[in-house]
Coordinates of C-alpha atoms and ligand atoms in Angstrom, one line a residue:
M1 CA 62.7 -70.3 46.9
S2 CA 60.0 -72.9 47.3
A3 CA 61.0 -76.5 47.9
P4 CA 61.9 -78.4 44.8
L5 CA 59.1 -80.6 43.4
I6 CA 60.8 -82.1 40.4
D7 CA 64.3 -83.5 39.6
I8 CA 65.7 -83.8 36.1
A9 CA 68.4 -86.3 35.0
V10 CA 69.8 -86.6 31.5
T11 CA 71.6 -89.7 30.0
R12 CA 72.9 -90.4 26.5
S13 CA 72.5 -93.4 24.3
G14 CA 74.5 -92.9 21.2
D15 CA 73.2 -89.7 19.6
D16 CA 69.9 -89.9 21.5
L17 CA 69.1 -88.2 24.8
W18 CA 67.0 -89.7 27.6
L19 CA 65.4 -87.5 30.1
Q20 CA 64.1 -88.7 33.4
L21 CA 61.7 -86.5 35.4
T22 CA 61.0 -87.4 39.0
L23 CA 58.1 -85.7 40.6
A24 CA 58.0 -85.3 44.4
P25 CA 56.0 -88.0 46.2
E26 CA 53.6 -85.5 47.7
L27 CA 52.4 -84.3 44.2
P28 CA 49.0 -85.5 43.0
V29 CA 50.1 -87.1 39.8
A30 CA 46.8 -86.7 37.9
G31 CA 46.0 -84.2 35.2
S32 CA 48.7 -82.7 33.0
L33 CA 52.3 -81.9 33.3
H34 CA 53.4 -79.0 31.2
F35 CA 56.9 -77.8 30.4
C36 CA 59.1 -76.2 27.7
L37 CA 62.1 -78.0 26.2
A38 CA 63.6 -76.9 22.9
R39 CA 64.0 -80.4 21.7
Y40 CA 61.7 -82.9 19.9
L41 CA 60.2 -85.4 22.3
D42 CA 59.6 -88.8 20.6
P43 CA 56.0 -89.7 21.7
D44 CA 56.6 -93.4 21.3
S45 CA 59.5 -93.3 23.8
L46 CA 57.4 -91.9 26.7
S47 CA 56.9 -93.9 29.9
G48 CA 55.0 -92.8 32.9
A49 CA 52.8 -90.4 30.9
T50 CA 51.4 -89.9 27.4
L51 CA 51.9 -87.0 25.1
L52 CA 48.9 -84.7 24.7
R53 CA 50.5 -81.8 22.8
Q54 CA 53.9 -80.8 21.5
V55 CA 53.9 -77.3 20.0
G56 CA 57.4 -75.7 19.4
S57 CA 59.2 -76.1 22.7
Y58 CA 56.0 -76.7 24.7
K59 CA 55.0 -80.2 25.8
E60 CA 51.9 -81.3 27.6
L61 CA 51.9 -84.8 29.1
K62 CA 49.0 -86.6 30.6
L63 CA 50.0 -88.1 33.9
A64 CA 49.3 -91.7 34.7
R65 CA 49.6 -91.6 38.5
L66 CA 53.3 -92.3 38.3
H67 CA 56.1 -90.1 39.7
D68 CA 58.8 -91.2 37.3
I69 CA 58.6 -90.1 33.7
A70 CA 61.1 -90.8 31.0
F71 CA 61.3 -90.0 27.3
C72 CA 63.8 -89.8 24.4
C73 CA 64.8 -86.8 22.4
P74 CA 66.4 -88.4 19.3
R75 CA 69.6 -87.3 17.7
T76 CA 70.2 -84.1 19.6
P77 CA 72.9 -82.9 22.0
M78 CA 72.4 -81.4 25.5
E79 CA 75.6 -79.9 26.7
R80 CA 74.6 -77.1 29.0
Y81 CA 72.2 -76.2 31.8
S82 CA 70.4 -73.6 29.7
D83 CA 69.2 -76.5 27.5
L84 CA 67.2 -78.2 30.3
P85 CA 63.4 -78.1 30.3
Q86 CA 61.9 -75.1 32.1
G87 CA 58.6 -73.7 33.2
F88 CA 57.1 -76.9 34.7
Y89 CA 53.6 -76.8 36.0
L90 CA 50.7 -79.1 36.7
S91 CA 47.1 -78.6 35.6
H92 CA 44.3 -80.5 37.0
P93 CA 40.8 -81.1 35.7
D94 CA 39.5 -78.5 38.1
A95 CA 42.1 -76.1 36.5
V96 CA 44.3 -75.5 39.5
L97 CA 47.8 -74.7 38.2
Q98 CA 50.8 -75.4 40.2
P99 CA 54.3 -74.3 39.2
L100 CA 56.9 -76.9 40.0
P101 CA 60.3 -75.7 41.3
V102 CA 63.1 -77.8 39.9
G103 CA 65.5 -79.4 42.3
R104 CA 68.4 -81.7 41.2
R105 CA 69.5 -81.2 37.6
D106 CA 71.9 -83.8 36.4
L107 CA 73.3 -83.4 32.9
G108 CA 75.9 -86.1 33.5
L109 CA 78.7 -83.9 32.0
T110 CA 82.2 -83.4 33.0
A111 CA 83.6 -79.8 32.7
P112 CA 85.8 -79.3 29.7
P113 CA 89.3 -78.0 30.0
P114 CA 89.4 -74.2 30.5
P115 CA 90.0 -72.2 27.3
P116 CA 93.3 -70.6 26.6
P117 CA 93.8 -67.2 28.4
L118 CA 93.6 -63.9 26.7
P119 CA 97.0 -62.6 25.6
Q120 CA 98.9 -61.1 28.5
V121 CA 99.3 -57.5 27.3
E122 CA 99.7 -54.2 29.2
P123 CA 96.3 -52.4 29.3
E124 CA 96.3 -49.1 27.4
S125 CA 93.7 -46.5 26.8
G126 CA 92.3 -46.3 23.3
L127 CA 89.3 -46.4 21.1
V128 CA 87.0 -49.2 20.0
P129 CA 86.6 -49.6 17.2
Q130 CA 90.3 -49.0 16.4
P131 CA 90.5 -45.9 14.2
A132 CA 92.5 -45.7 11.0
R133 CA 95.1 -43.5 12.6
L134 CA 95.6 -42.4 16.2
H135 CA 98.8 -40.4 17.1
R136 CA 99.6 -39.3 20.6
L137 CA 100.6 -35.6 20.7
D138 CA 102.5 -33.8 23.4
G139 CA 100.6 -32.3 26.3
E140 CA 97.1 -32.5 27.8
F141 CA 93.9 -30.5 27.5
R142 CA 91.7 -29.9 30.4
L143 CA 88.0 -30.2 29.4
P144 CA 85.9 -28.4 31.9
E145 CA 82.5 -29.8 32.8
Q146 CA 80.6 -26.9 31.4
A147 CA 82.6 -26.3 28.2
H148 CA 81.2 -24.6 25.1
V149 CA 81.0 -26.1 21.7
C150 CA 80.7 -24.3 18.4
A151 CA 79.5 -25.9 15.2
P152 CA 78.2 -24.7 11.8
A153 CA 74.8 -26.3 12.5
L154 CA 72.6 -27.1 15.4
I155 CA 73.9 -30.1 17.2
E156 CA 72.0 -30.0 20.5
D157 CA 71.0 -33.7 20.1
L158 CA 74.6 -34.8 19.5
L159 CA 75.7 -33.0 22.6
A160 CA 72.8 -34.4 24.6
H161 CA 74.0 -37.9 23.9
F162 CA 77.6 -36.9 24.6
N163 CA 76.6 -35.3 27.9
Q164 CA 74.5 -38.3 28.9
L165 CA 77.5 -40.6 28.2
T166 CA 80.2 -38.5 29.9
G167 CA 78.3 -36.7 32.6
L168 CA 79.6 -33.4 31.3
S169 CA 77.4 -30.5 30.4
L170 CA 78.7 -29.2 27.1
Q171 CA 76.6 -26.5 25.4
Q172 CA 76.5 -25.0 22.0
D173 CA 77.8 -21.4 22.1
H174 CA 80.4 -19.1 20.7
D175 CA 83.8 -18.7 22.2
A176 CA 84.3 -22.4 22.4
L177 CA 86.9 -24.9 23.5
L178 CA 85.4 -27.6 21.4
R179 CA 85.0 -26.8 17.7
L180 CA 83.1 -28.8 15.2
E181 CA 84.0 -27.9 11.7
L182 CA 83.0 -28.8 8.1
A183 CA 85.7 -30.5 6.0
P184 CA 85.4 -32.2 2.7
L185 CA 85.5 -35.7 4.1
P186 CA 83.5 -38.8 3.1
Q187 CA 80.1 -39.2 4.8
E188 CA 81.1 -40.9 8.1
A189 CA 84.7 -39.9 8.2
Y190 CA 86.1 -37.5 10.8
R191 CA 89.2 -36.0 12.2
L192 CA 89.5 -35.4 16.0
T193 CA 92.4 -33.3 17.3
I194 CA 92.9 -32.8 21.0
S195 CA 95.6 -30.2 21.5
P196 CA 96.7 -28.2 24.6
S197 CA 94.6 -25.3 23.3
G198 CA 91.3 -27.0 22.5
I199 CA 89.5 -29.8 20.7
R200 CA 88.5 -29.9 17.0
I201 CA 86.3 -32.3 15.2
E202 CA 86.2 -32.0 11.4
A203 CA 83.7 -33.9 9.3
G204 CA 81.5 -33.6 6.2
G205 CA 78.5 -33.2 8.5
R206 CA 76.5 -34.8 11.3
P207 CA 77.5 -38.5 10.9
G208 CA 81.2 -37.7 11.1
W209 CA 80.8 -35.2 13.9
R210 CA 78.8 -37.8 15.8
H211 CA 81.5 -40.4 15.4
G212 CA 84.1 -37.9 16.4
L213 CA 82.1 -37.0 19.5
M214 CA 81.8 -40.7 20.4
S215 CA 85.6 -41.2 20.1
L216 CA 86.0 -38.1 22.3
A217 CA 83.4 -39.5 24.8
Q218 CA 85.4 -42.8 25.1
W219 CA 88.6 -40.7 25.7
V220 CA 86.9 -38.6 28.3
L221 CA 85.5 -41.7 30.0
Q222 CA 89.0 -43.2 30.2
H223 CA 90.9 -40.1 31.2
G224 CA 88.5 -37.8 33.1
E225 CA 89.0 -34.1 32.7
S226 CA 92.7 -34.1 31.7
L227 CA 92.8 -35.5 28.2
P228 CA 96.1 -36.6 26.7
C229 CA 96.5 -34.9 23.4
I230 CA 95.8 -37.0 20.3
A231 CA 95.2 -36.7 16.6
V232 CA 92.7 -39.2 15.1
E233 CA 91.8 -39.7 11.5
D234 CA 89.1 -42.2 10.9
A235 CA 86.6 -43.6 8.5
P236 CA 84.6 -46.8 8.5
R237 CA 85.4 -49.9 6.5
F238 CA 81.7 -50.8 6.0
G239 CA 78.6 -48.6 5.6
F240 CA 76.4 -51.2 7.2
R241 CA 77.3 -52.0 10.8
G242 CA 74.4 -53.7 12.4
V243 CA 73.1 -55.2 15.6
F244 CA 70.1 -57.5 15.6
L245 CA 67.7 -58.1 18.5
D246 CA 65.0 -60.7 18.6
C247 CA 62.1 -59.3 20.6
A248 CA 59.7 -62.1 19.6
R249 CA 61.1 -65.0 21.6
H250 CA 61.3 -62.9 24.7
F251 CA 59.9 -59.4 24.9
H252 CA 62.2 -56.5 25.7
P253 CA 60.8 -53.2 27.0
V254 CA 61.3 -49.9 25.1
A255 CA 63.8 -48.7 27.7
T256 CA 66.1 -51.8 27.0
I257 CA 66.0 -51.1 23.3
K258 CA 66.9 -47.4 23.7
R259 CA 69.7 -48.3 26.0
L260 CA 71.0 -50.8 23.4
L261 CA 70.8 -48.1 20.7
E262 CA 72.9 -45.8 22.9
Q263 CA 75.5 -48.4 23.4
M264 CA 75.5 -49.1 19.7
A265 CA 76.1 -45.4 18.9
L266 CA 79.1 -45.4 21.3
Y267 CA 80.7 -48.2 19.2
K268 CA 79.7 -46.6 15.9
F269 CA 77.0 -49.1 14.8
N270 CA 74.5 -47.6 12.5
R271 CA 71.8 -50.2 11.8
F272 CA 69.4 -51.8 14.2
H273 CA 67.8 -54.9 12.8
W274 CA 64.6 -55.4 14.9
H275 CA 63.2 -58.9 14.8
L276 CA 59.5 -58.2 15.6
T277 CA 57.7 -61.4 14.7
D278 CA 58.3 -65.1 15.1
D279 CA 56.5 -68.3 16.0
E280 CA 56.5 -67.4 19.7
G281 CA 55.2 -63.9 19.5
W282 CA 54.1 -61.1 17.2
R283 CA 55.2 -57.8 18.8
L284 CA 54.2 -55.0 16.4
E285 CA 50.9 -53.3 16.7
I286 CA 49.1 -53.4 13.3
K287 CA 45.9 -51.3 13.2
A288 CA 44.4 -53.4 10.4
F289 CA 44.6 -56.6 12.5
P290 CA 44.4 -56.0 16.2
A291 CA 44.4 -59.7 16.8
L292 CA 48.0 -59.9 15.8
T293 CA 49.0 -58.4 19.1
E294 CA 45.9 -59.1 21.2
V295 CA 46.3 -62.8 20.5
G296 CA 49.7 -63.1 18.9
A297 CA 51.7 -61.2 21.5
W298 CA 50.7 -63.4 24.5
R299 CA 51.4 -67.0 25.4
G300 CA 50.4 -69.0 28.4
H301 CA 48.2 -71.7 29.8
G302 CA 44.9 -71.9 28.0
L303 CA 45.8 -69.2 25.4
P304 CA 45.9 -69.8 21.6
I305 CA 49.7 -69.6 21.9
T306 CA 50.9 -72.1 24.4
P307 CA 53.7 -71.3 26.8
Q308 CA 57.1 -71.4 25.0
L309 CA 60.8 -71.3 25.8
S310 CA 61.1 -70.2 29.4
G311 CA 57.5 -71.2 29.8
G312 CA 55.2 -71.2 32.8
P313 CA 51.4 -70.9 33.0
A314 CA 51.2 -67.1 33.5
P315 CA 50.4 -65.0 30.4
Y316 CA 53.8 -63.8 29.0
G317 CA 54.3 -61.3 26.3
G318 CA 53.9 -57.7 25.2
N319 CA 54.0 -55.6 22.1
Y320 CA 55.2 -52.3 20.8
S321 CA 52.5 -49.8 20.1
Q322 CA 52.9 -47.7 16.9
N323 CA 53.7 -44.7 19.1
E324 CA 56.4 -46.6 20.9
V325 CA 57.8 -47.7 17.5
R326 CA 57.9 -44.1 16.3
D327 CA 59.6 -43.1 19.5
I328 CA 62.3 -45.9 19.1
V329 CA 62.8 -45.0 15.4
A330 CA 63.3 -41.3 16.3
H331 CA 65.6 -42.2 19.2
A332 CA 67.7 -44.3 16.8
A333 CA 67.7 -41.6 14.2
A334 CA 69.0 -39.1 16.7
L335 CA 71.9 -41.6 17.4
G336 CA 72.6 -42.0 13.7
I337 CA 71.0 -45.5 13.6
T338 CA 68.5 -46.7 11.0
V339 CA 66.0 -49.2 12.2
I340 CA 65.3 -52.2 9.9
P341 CA 62.2 -54.0 10.9
E342 CA 61.9 -57.7 10.3
I343 CA 58.5 -59.4 9.6
D344 CA 59.7 -63.0 9.3
I345 CA 57.8 -64.8 6.5
P346 CA 56.7 -67.3 5.2
G347 CA 58.1 -69.5 7.9
H348 CA 58.2 -68.5 11.6
C349 CA 54.6 -67.4 11.5
H350 CA 52.9 -69.6 14.2
A351 CA 51.8 -66.6 16.2
A352 CA 50.4 -64.8 13.2
I353 CA 48.5 -67.9 12.1
K354 CA 47.1 -68.5 15.6
A355 CA 45.9 -64.8 15.6
L356 CA 44.4 -64.8 12.1
P357 CA 43.4 -68.4 11.2
E358 CA 40.5 -67.2 9.1
L359 CA 42.9 -65.4 6.7
L360 CA 45.9 -67.6 6.9
V361 CA 44.7 -71.3 7.1
E362 CA 43.6 -73.4 4.3
P363 CA 41.3 -76.0 5.9
A364 CA 41.9 -78.6 3.2
D365 CA 45.7 -78.4 3.5
A366 CA 46.9 -81.8 4.8
S367 CA 50.6 -81.1 4.5
R368 CA 52.7 -82.5 7.3
Y369 CA 55.9 -80.7 8.3
R370 CA 57.9 -79.8 11.4
S371 CA 60.0 -76.7 11.6
V372 CA 63.5 -76.6 13.1
Q373 CA 61.9 -75.3 16.3
Y374 CA 59.2 -78.1 16.2
F375 CA 56.2 -76.1 15.0
E376 CA 53.7 -77.9 12.7
D377 CA 51.7 -74.9 11.7
N378 CA 54.1 -72.0 11.2
V379 CA 54.2 -71.3 7.4
L380 CA 52.1 -68.9 5.4
N381 CA 50.4 -70.4 2.4
P382 CA 51.5 -68.6 -0.9
A383 CA 48.3 -69.7 -2.7
L384 CA 45.7 -68.2 -0.3
P385 CA 44.2 -64.8 -1.1
G386 CA 44.2 -64.1 2.7
T387 CA 48.0 -64.4 2.8
Y388 CA 48.3 -61.5 0.4
T389 CA 45.6 -59.4 2.2
F390 CA 47.5 -59.9 5.4
L391 CA 50.9 -59.1 4.0
E392 CA 49.9 -56.1 2.1
R393 CA 48.1 -54.5 5.0
V394 CA 51.0 -55.3 7.4
L395 CA 53.6 -53.9 4.9
D396 CA 51.5 -50.8 4.4
E397 CA 51.8 -50.0 8.1
V398 CA 55.4 -51.2 8.4
C399 CA 56.5 -48.9 5.5
A400 CA 54.7 -46.0 7.1
L401 CA 56.3 -46.6 10.5
F402 CA 59.9 -47.2 9.4
P403 CA 61.4 -44.4 7.3
G404 CA 64.6 -46.4 6.3
P405 CA 64.9 -47.9 2.9
L406 CA 65.2 -51.5 3.9
I407 CA 62.4 -53.9 5.1
H408 CA 63.4 -57.3 6.2
L409 CA 61.1 -60.2 5.3
G410 CA 62.9 -63.1 6.9
G411 CA 62.6 -66.0 4.5
D412 CA 64.6 -68.4 6.7
E413 CA 64.0 -72.0 7.7
V414 CA 60.9 -72.9 5.7
P415 CA 60.5 -76.6 6.6
Q416 CA 60.5 -79.5 4.2
G417 CA 57.0 -80.9 3.4
V418 CA 55.1 -77.7 3.7
W419 CA 52.5 -77.0 0.9
Q420 CA 52.8 -80.4 -0.6
E421 CA 49.3 -81.5 0.4
S422 CA 47.7 -78.1 -0.1
P423 CA 45.2 -78.1 -2.9
A424 CA 45.6 -74.4 -3.4
C425 CA 49.4 -74.6 -3.6
Q426 CA 49.2 -77.6 -6.0
A427 CA 46.9 -75.6 -8.2
L428 CA 49.2 -72.6 -8.1
M429 CA 52.2 -74.7 -9.0
R430 CA 50.3 -76.2 -12.0
Q431 CA 49.2 -72.7 -13.1
H432 CA 52.8 -71.4 -13.2
G433 CA 54.5 -74.6 -14.1
Y434 CA 56.5 -74.7 -10.9
R435 CA 58.2 -78.0 -10.1
D436 CA 59.8 -77.4 -6.8
P437 CA 57.7 -76.2 -3.7
K438 CA 60.6 -73.8 -3.0
E439 CA 59.3 -71.9 -6.1
L440 CA 56.2 -71.1 -4.0
Q441 CA 58.4 -69.4 -1.5
G442 CA 60.0 -67.4 -4.3
H443 CA 56.6 -66.6 -5.7
L444 CA 55.4 -65.1 -2.4
L445 CA 58.6 -63.2 -1.7
R446 CA 58.8 -61.8 -5.2
H447 CA 55.3 -60.4 -4.8
C448 CA 56.4 -58.8 -1.5
Q449 CA 59.6 -57.5 -3.1
R450 CA 57.6 -55.8 -5.8
Y451 CA 55.0 -54.5 -3.4
L452 CA 57.8 -52.9 -1.3
A453 CA 59.4 -51.5 -4.4
G454 CA 56.1 -49.8 -5.2
K455 CA 56.4 -48.0 -1.9
G456 CA 60.1 -47.0 -2.5
K457 CA 61.4 -49.8 -0.2
Q458 CA 64.1 -52.4 -0.8
M459 CA 63.6 -55.9 0.4
I460 CA 66.3 -57.6 2.7
G461 CA 66.1 -61.1 3.9
W462 CA 68.0 -64.1 5.1
E463 CA 70.0 -66.1 2.6
E464 CA 67.1 -68.5 1.8
I465 CA 65.2 -65.6 0.0
R466 CA 67.2 -66.9 -3.0
H467 CA 65.4 -70.2 -2.8
G468 CA 63.1 -70.7 -5.8
N469 CA 65.1 -68.2 -7.8
K470 CA 62.4 -65.5 -8.1
V471 CA 63.5 -62.6 -6.0
S472 CA 65.6 -60.1 -8.0
Q473 CA 69.2 -59.1 -7.4
E474 CA 68.2 -55.9 -5.7
A475 CA 67.2 -57.8 -2.6
V476 CA 69.8 -57.6 0.1
V477 CA 70.9 -61.0 1.4
C478 CA 71.9 -61.6 5.0
A479 CA 74.2 -64.6 5.1
W480 CA 73.8 -66.5 8.4
T481 CA 74.6 -70.3 8.0
R482 CA 78.1 -69.6 6.8
L483 CA 80.3 -67.0 5.3
E484 CA 80.3 -68.7 1.9
A485 CA 76.5 -68.3 1.5
G486 CA 77.2 -64.6 1.5
L487 CA 80.0 -64.8 -0.9
E488 CA 77.8 -66.9 -3.3
A489 CA 75.0 -64.3 -3.1
A490 CA 77.5 -61.5 -3.7
A491 CA 78.9 -63.3 -6.7
A492 CA 75.4 -63.6 -8.0
G493 CA 75.0 -59.8 -7.8
H494 CA 73.1 -59.3 -4.5
P495 CA 74.2 -56.7 -2.0
V496 CA 75.1 -58.8 1.1
V497 CA 75.2 -58.3 4.8
M498 CA 77.5 -60.8 6.5
A499 CA 76.1 -62.4 9.7
P500 CA 77.9 -65.8 9.8
A501 CA 76.8 -67.6 12.9
Q502 CA 80.2 -69.1 13.5
H503 CA 81.6 -65.6 14.1
L504 CA 78.8 -63.2 14.8
Y505 CA 75.8 -64.9 16.4
L506 CA 76.0 -63.5 19.9
D507 CA 73.3 -65.9 21.2
L508 CA 75.9 -68.7 20.9
A509 CA 77.4 -69.7 24.2
W510 CA 80.8 -68.1 25.1
S511 CA 82.5 -71.4 25.8
R512 CA 82.0 -75.2 26.3
D513 CA 81.5 -74.8 30.0
P514 CA 78.1 -76.3 30.7
D515 CA 77.2 -73.4 33.0
E516 CA 77.5 -70.9 30.1
P517 CA 74.1 -70.2 28.7
G518 CA 73.6 -70.1 25.0
L519 CA 73.0 -72.1 21.8
Y520 CA 75.8 -74.0 20.2
W521 CA 74.5 -75.4 16.9
A522 CA 77.2 -73.4 15.1
G523 CA 79.8 -74.0 17.9
T524 CA 80.6 -71.7 20.7
L525 CA 81.9 -68.2 20.3
D526 CA 84.6 -66.5 22.3
L527 CA 85.9 -63.0 21.8
A528 CA 88.8 -64.0 19.6
Q529 CA 86.5 -65.8 17.2
V530 CA 84.3 -62.8 16.8
Y531 CA 87.4 -60.6 16.3
R532 CA 88.8 -63.0 13.7
C533 CA 85.7 -62.6 11.4
E534 CA 86.8 -61.5 7.9
P535 CA 83.6 -60.6 6.1
A536 CA 85.1 -59.7 2.8
P537 CA 88.3 -61.7 2.0
A538 CA 90.9 -59.7 0.2
D539 CA 90.9 -62.1 -2.8
F540 CA 87.1 -62.1 -3.3
P541 CA 86.3 -60.5 -6.6
A542 CA 82.8 -59.2 -5.7
K543 CA 83.9 -57.4 -2.5
E544 CA 82.1 -54.2 -3.3
Q545 CA 78.8 -56.2 -3.0
I546 CA 79.4 -56.7 0.7
L547 CA 77.7 -53.9 2.5
G548 CA 78.9 -54.8 6.0
V549 CA 78.2 -57.0 9.0
L550 CA 75.4 -57.8 11.5
S551 CA 75.7 -59.4 14.9
P552 CA 72.5 -61.1 15.8
L553 CA 71.2 -61.8 19.3
W554 CA 68.4 -64.3 19.0
G555 CA 66.2 -64.4 22.0
E556 CA 65.3 -68.0 23.0
L557 CA 67.4 -67.7 26.1
I558 CA 67.4 -63.9 26.6
T559 CA 65.0 -63.7 29.5
S560 CA 66.4 -60.6 31.1
R561 CA 68.4 -57.5 30.6
E562 CA 71.3 -59.0 32.5
R563 CA 71.3 -62.0 30.2
L564 CA 71.2 -59.6 27.2
D565 CA 74.2 -57.7 28.5
Y566 CA 76.1 -60.9 29.3
M567 CA 75.7 -62.3 25.8
L568 CA 76.4 -59.0 24.0
F569 CA 79.3 -57.6 25.9
P570 CA 82.1 -57.4 25.3
R571 CA 81.7 -59.5 22.2
L572 CA 79.8 -56.6 20.5
L573 CA 83.0 -54.6 20.8
A574 CA 84.8 -57.1 18.7
T575 CA 82.0 -56.9 16.1
A576 CA 82.3 -53.2 16.1
E577 CA 85.9 -53.5 15.1
V578 CA 85.1 -56.1 12.4
A579 CA 82.6 -53.7 11.0
W580 CA 84.5 -50.4 11.3
S581 CA 88.3 -51.0 11.2
Q582 CA 90.3 -51.9 8.1
P583 CA 92.0 -55.3 8.4
E584 CA 95.4 -53.7 8.5
H585 CA 94.5 -51.6 11.5
K586 CA 93.1 -54.6 13.5
S587 CA 95.2 -56.3 16.0
W588 CA 94.0 -58.9 18.5
A589 CA 96.7 -58.1 21.0
G590 CA 95.9 -54.4 20.5
F591 CA 92.2 -55.0 21.1
C592 CA 92.9 -57.0 24.3
A593 CA 95.1 -54.1 25.5
R594 CA 92.3 -51.6 24.9
L595 CA 89.6 -53.9 26.4
P596 CA 90.1 -53.1 30.1
G597 CA 89.5 -49.4 29.5
Q598 CA 86.3 -50.2 27.6
L599 CA 85.1 -52.6 30.3
Q600 CA 85.5 -49.8 32.7
I601 CA 83.3 -47.6 30.5
L602 CA 80.7 -50.4 30.3
G603 CA 80.9 -51.0 34.0
K604 CA 80.3 -47.3 34.8
R605 CA 77.3 -47.4 32.5
G606 CA 75.8 -50.4 34.4
V607 CA 76.4 -52.9 31.7
R608 CA 76.6 -56.4 33.1
Y609 CA 79.2 -57.7 30.7
R610 CA 80.8 -61.1 31.0
P611 CA 84.3 -60.6 32.5
P612 CA 86.8 -61.9 30.0
K613 CA 88.0 -65.3 31.2
Q614 CA 89.9 -66.4 28.2
Ligands
LIG701 C1 68.3 -67.6 11.4 O1 69.2 -67.7 12.3 N1 67.3 -68.4 11.3 C2 68.4 -66.5 10.4

């Protein structure tokens, strides 16, 4: 580690934050200081430097030969070390870049009291998610490493995943100890019987067999070759059991995604919501517009997209080629998981706009706005022909790449003030008699919904796709700001996926400890809070509109696979139970008793989960 060259101290004044940056005396304080901080820096508050640029989290300050710099971030909290500015570097007129290692970091916080401990319960082996029924039977069954499996269909791929998980080498053959049988059961239901003479998994077909094999894999991983006999009857509560990964804010390699898909299958998730585009990066190769990834997938010093988030001068990024996408989609399908791609529009489009300004920018647009993440140029213009050319060509390729029925179009967090000084938008509003700029968002999304429908696809989006009241009821709504937004959308006739941040956003910090990384705009999120999520309250009349649940992992702070594991596990096991198990079969104490066995499984698989502390 190089010697620290910058110290950071934070103080509070009412709701405002003041940050002091102290540069080491040996630094030549000329040129620019660059860093990333996911807060708005008030330019008028700066002392010791002047603001040259503020784009999203990125700030460039012109130094004034002073070593002490201070500025205010108005009306915002800073409660943990992962909030602090990162990626400091200096640039000089002769373009020499110098990363600045950070030394003292003082948040001026006292540690909060520790959270209450997890219930003290005797650990017991079991399954996650909790099945509808699990009875212990007398006796044990010894499953040899090389056992044979018979099934009324080819199931080599199901066995391959089972073998990979358990380290066994089961093979499809006659004369079997493990029999997969057809039974008239609903789509994903299964019965698993382990008796002293053999193992039987009954289901209506592959989805049920797969779940039965995953339950068996969990049992094998907890008991080794001598399996206590059990009878399991099981079926999911919800048909949509999703995990969301943001690959735009930080890029995750194909291997990390495949690994996550395998973990998802073990816990019976069946939807992977893949967030592929955002302000900070466009990750999907689009043949019609190579610039989207050549320009939009990279950020760094001197690039059209500035450093962001974890920052630093070096080019940072990456994209998924169409071949890699097909590979991931096929891997997911083999695990019973449908991939739902997200192209986030009309907001969250900074990277796309920087890549294709000639199509996506209206030069005469004088609108002033600032997005929640401090971008001032991140919204598509619903009145530009180029916007439609762009979207249709992108959706053509997206629909060809992703065979599932749902395409996610974002729709979230379009900032106030956008489009208001756009001559093209004003003309479009007059032409259609629109009164509220939100109708322009509806106008654009309705066009896309119809375009997708023409290709046999259904639109899904965040709850704001209802803004402007133009998108039809067939659109699936993902509720994220609160559960009630989902209930309202369901009552209005939309199919709904529940992803309320207060229960299911796994990028939220685990606790109030300032050392815990994570966001906290919707509070912090411990295991019990995830477990408590009730996505379809018993007395809610439109319950059948609720398709299921989704646990998002947004990527602002997910800079490594270790961080990804830490934020996801074991909270994702609680989500699995929210998604799969009927409320009457859930028990917090029971979940806590089954947790140690599952943590052992995760540990053996190299998952760097957060050891439960509360
Ligand atoms: C969201 O978290 N902006 C959907």
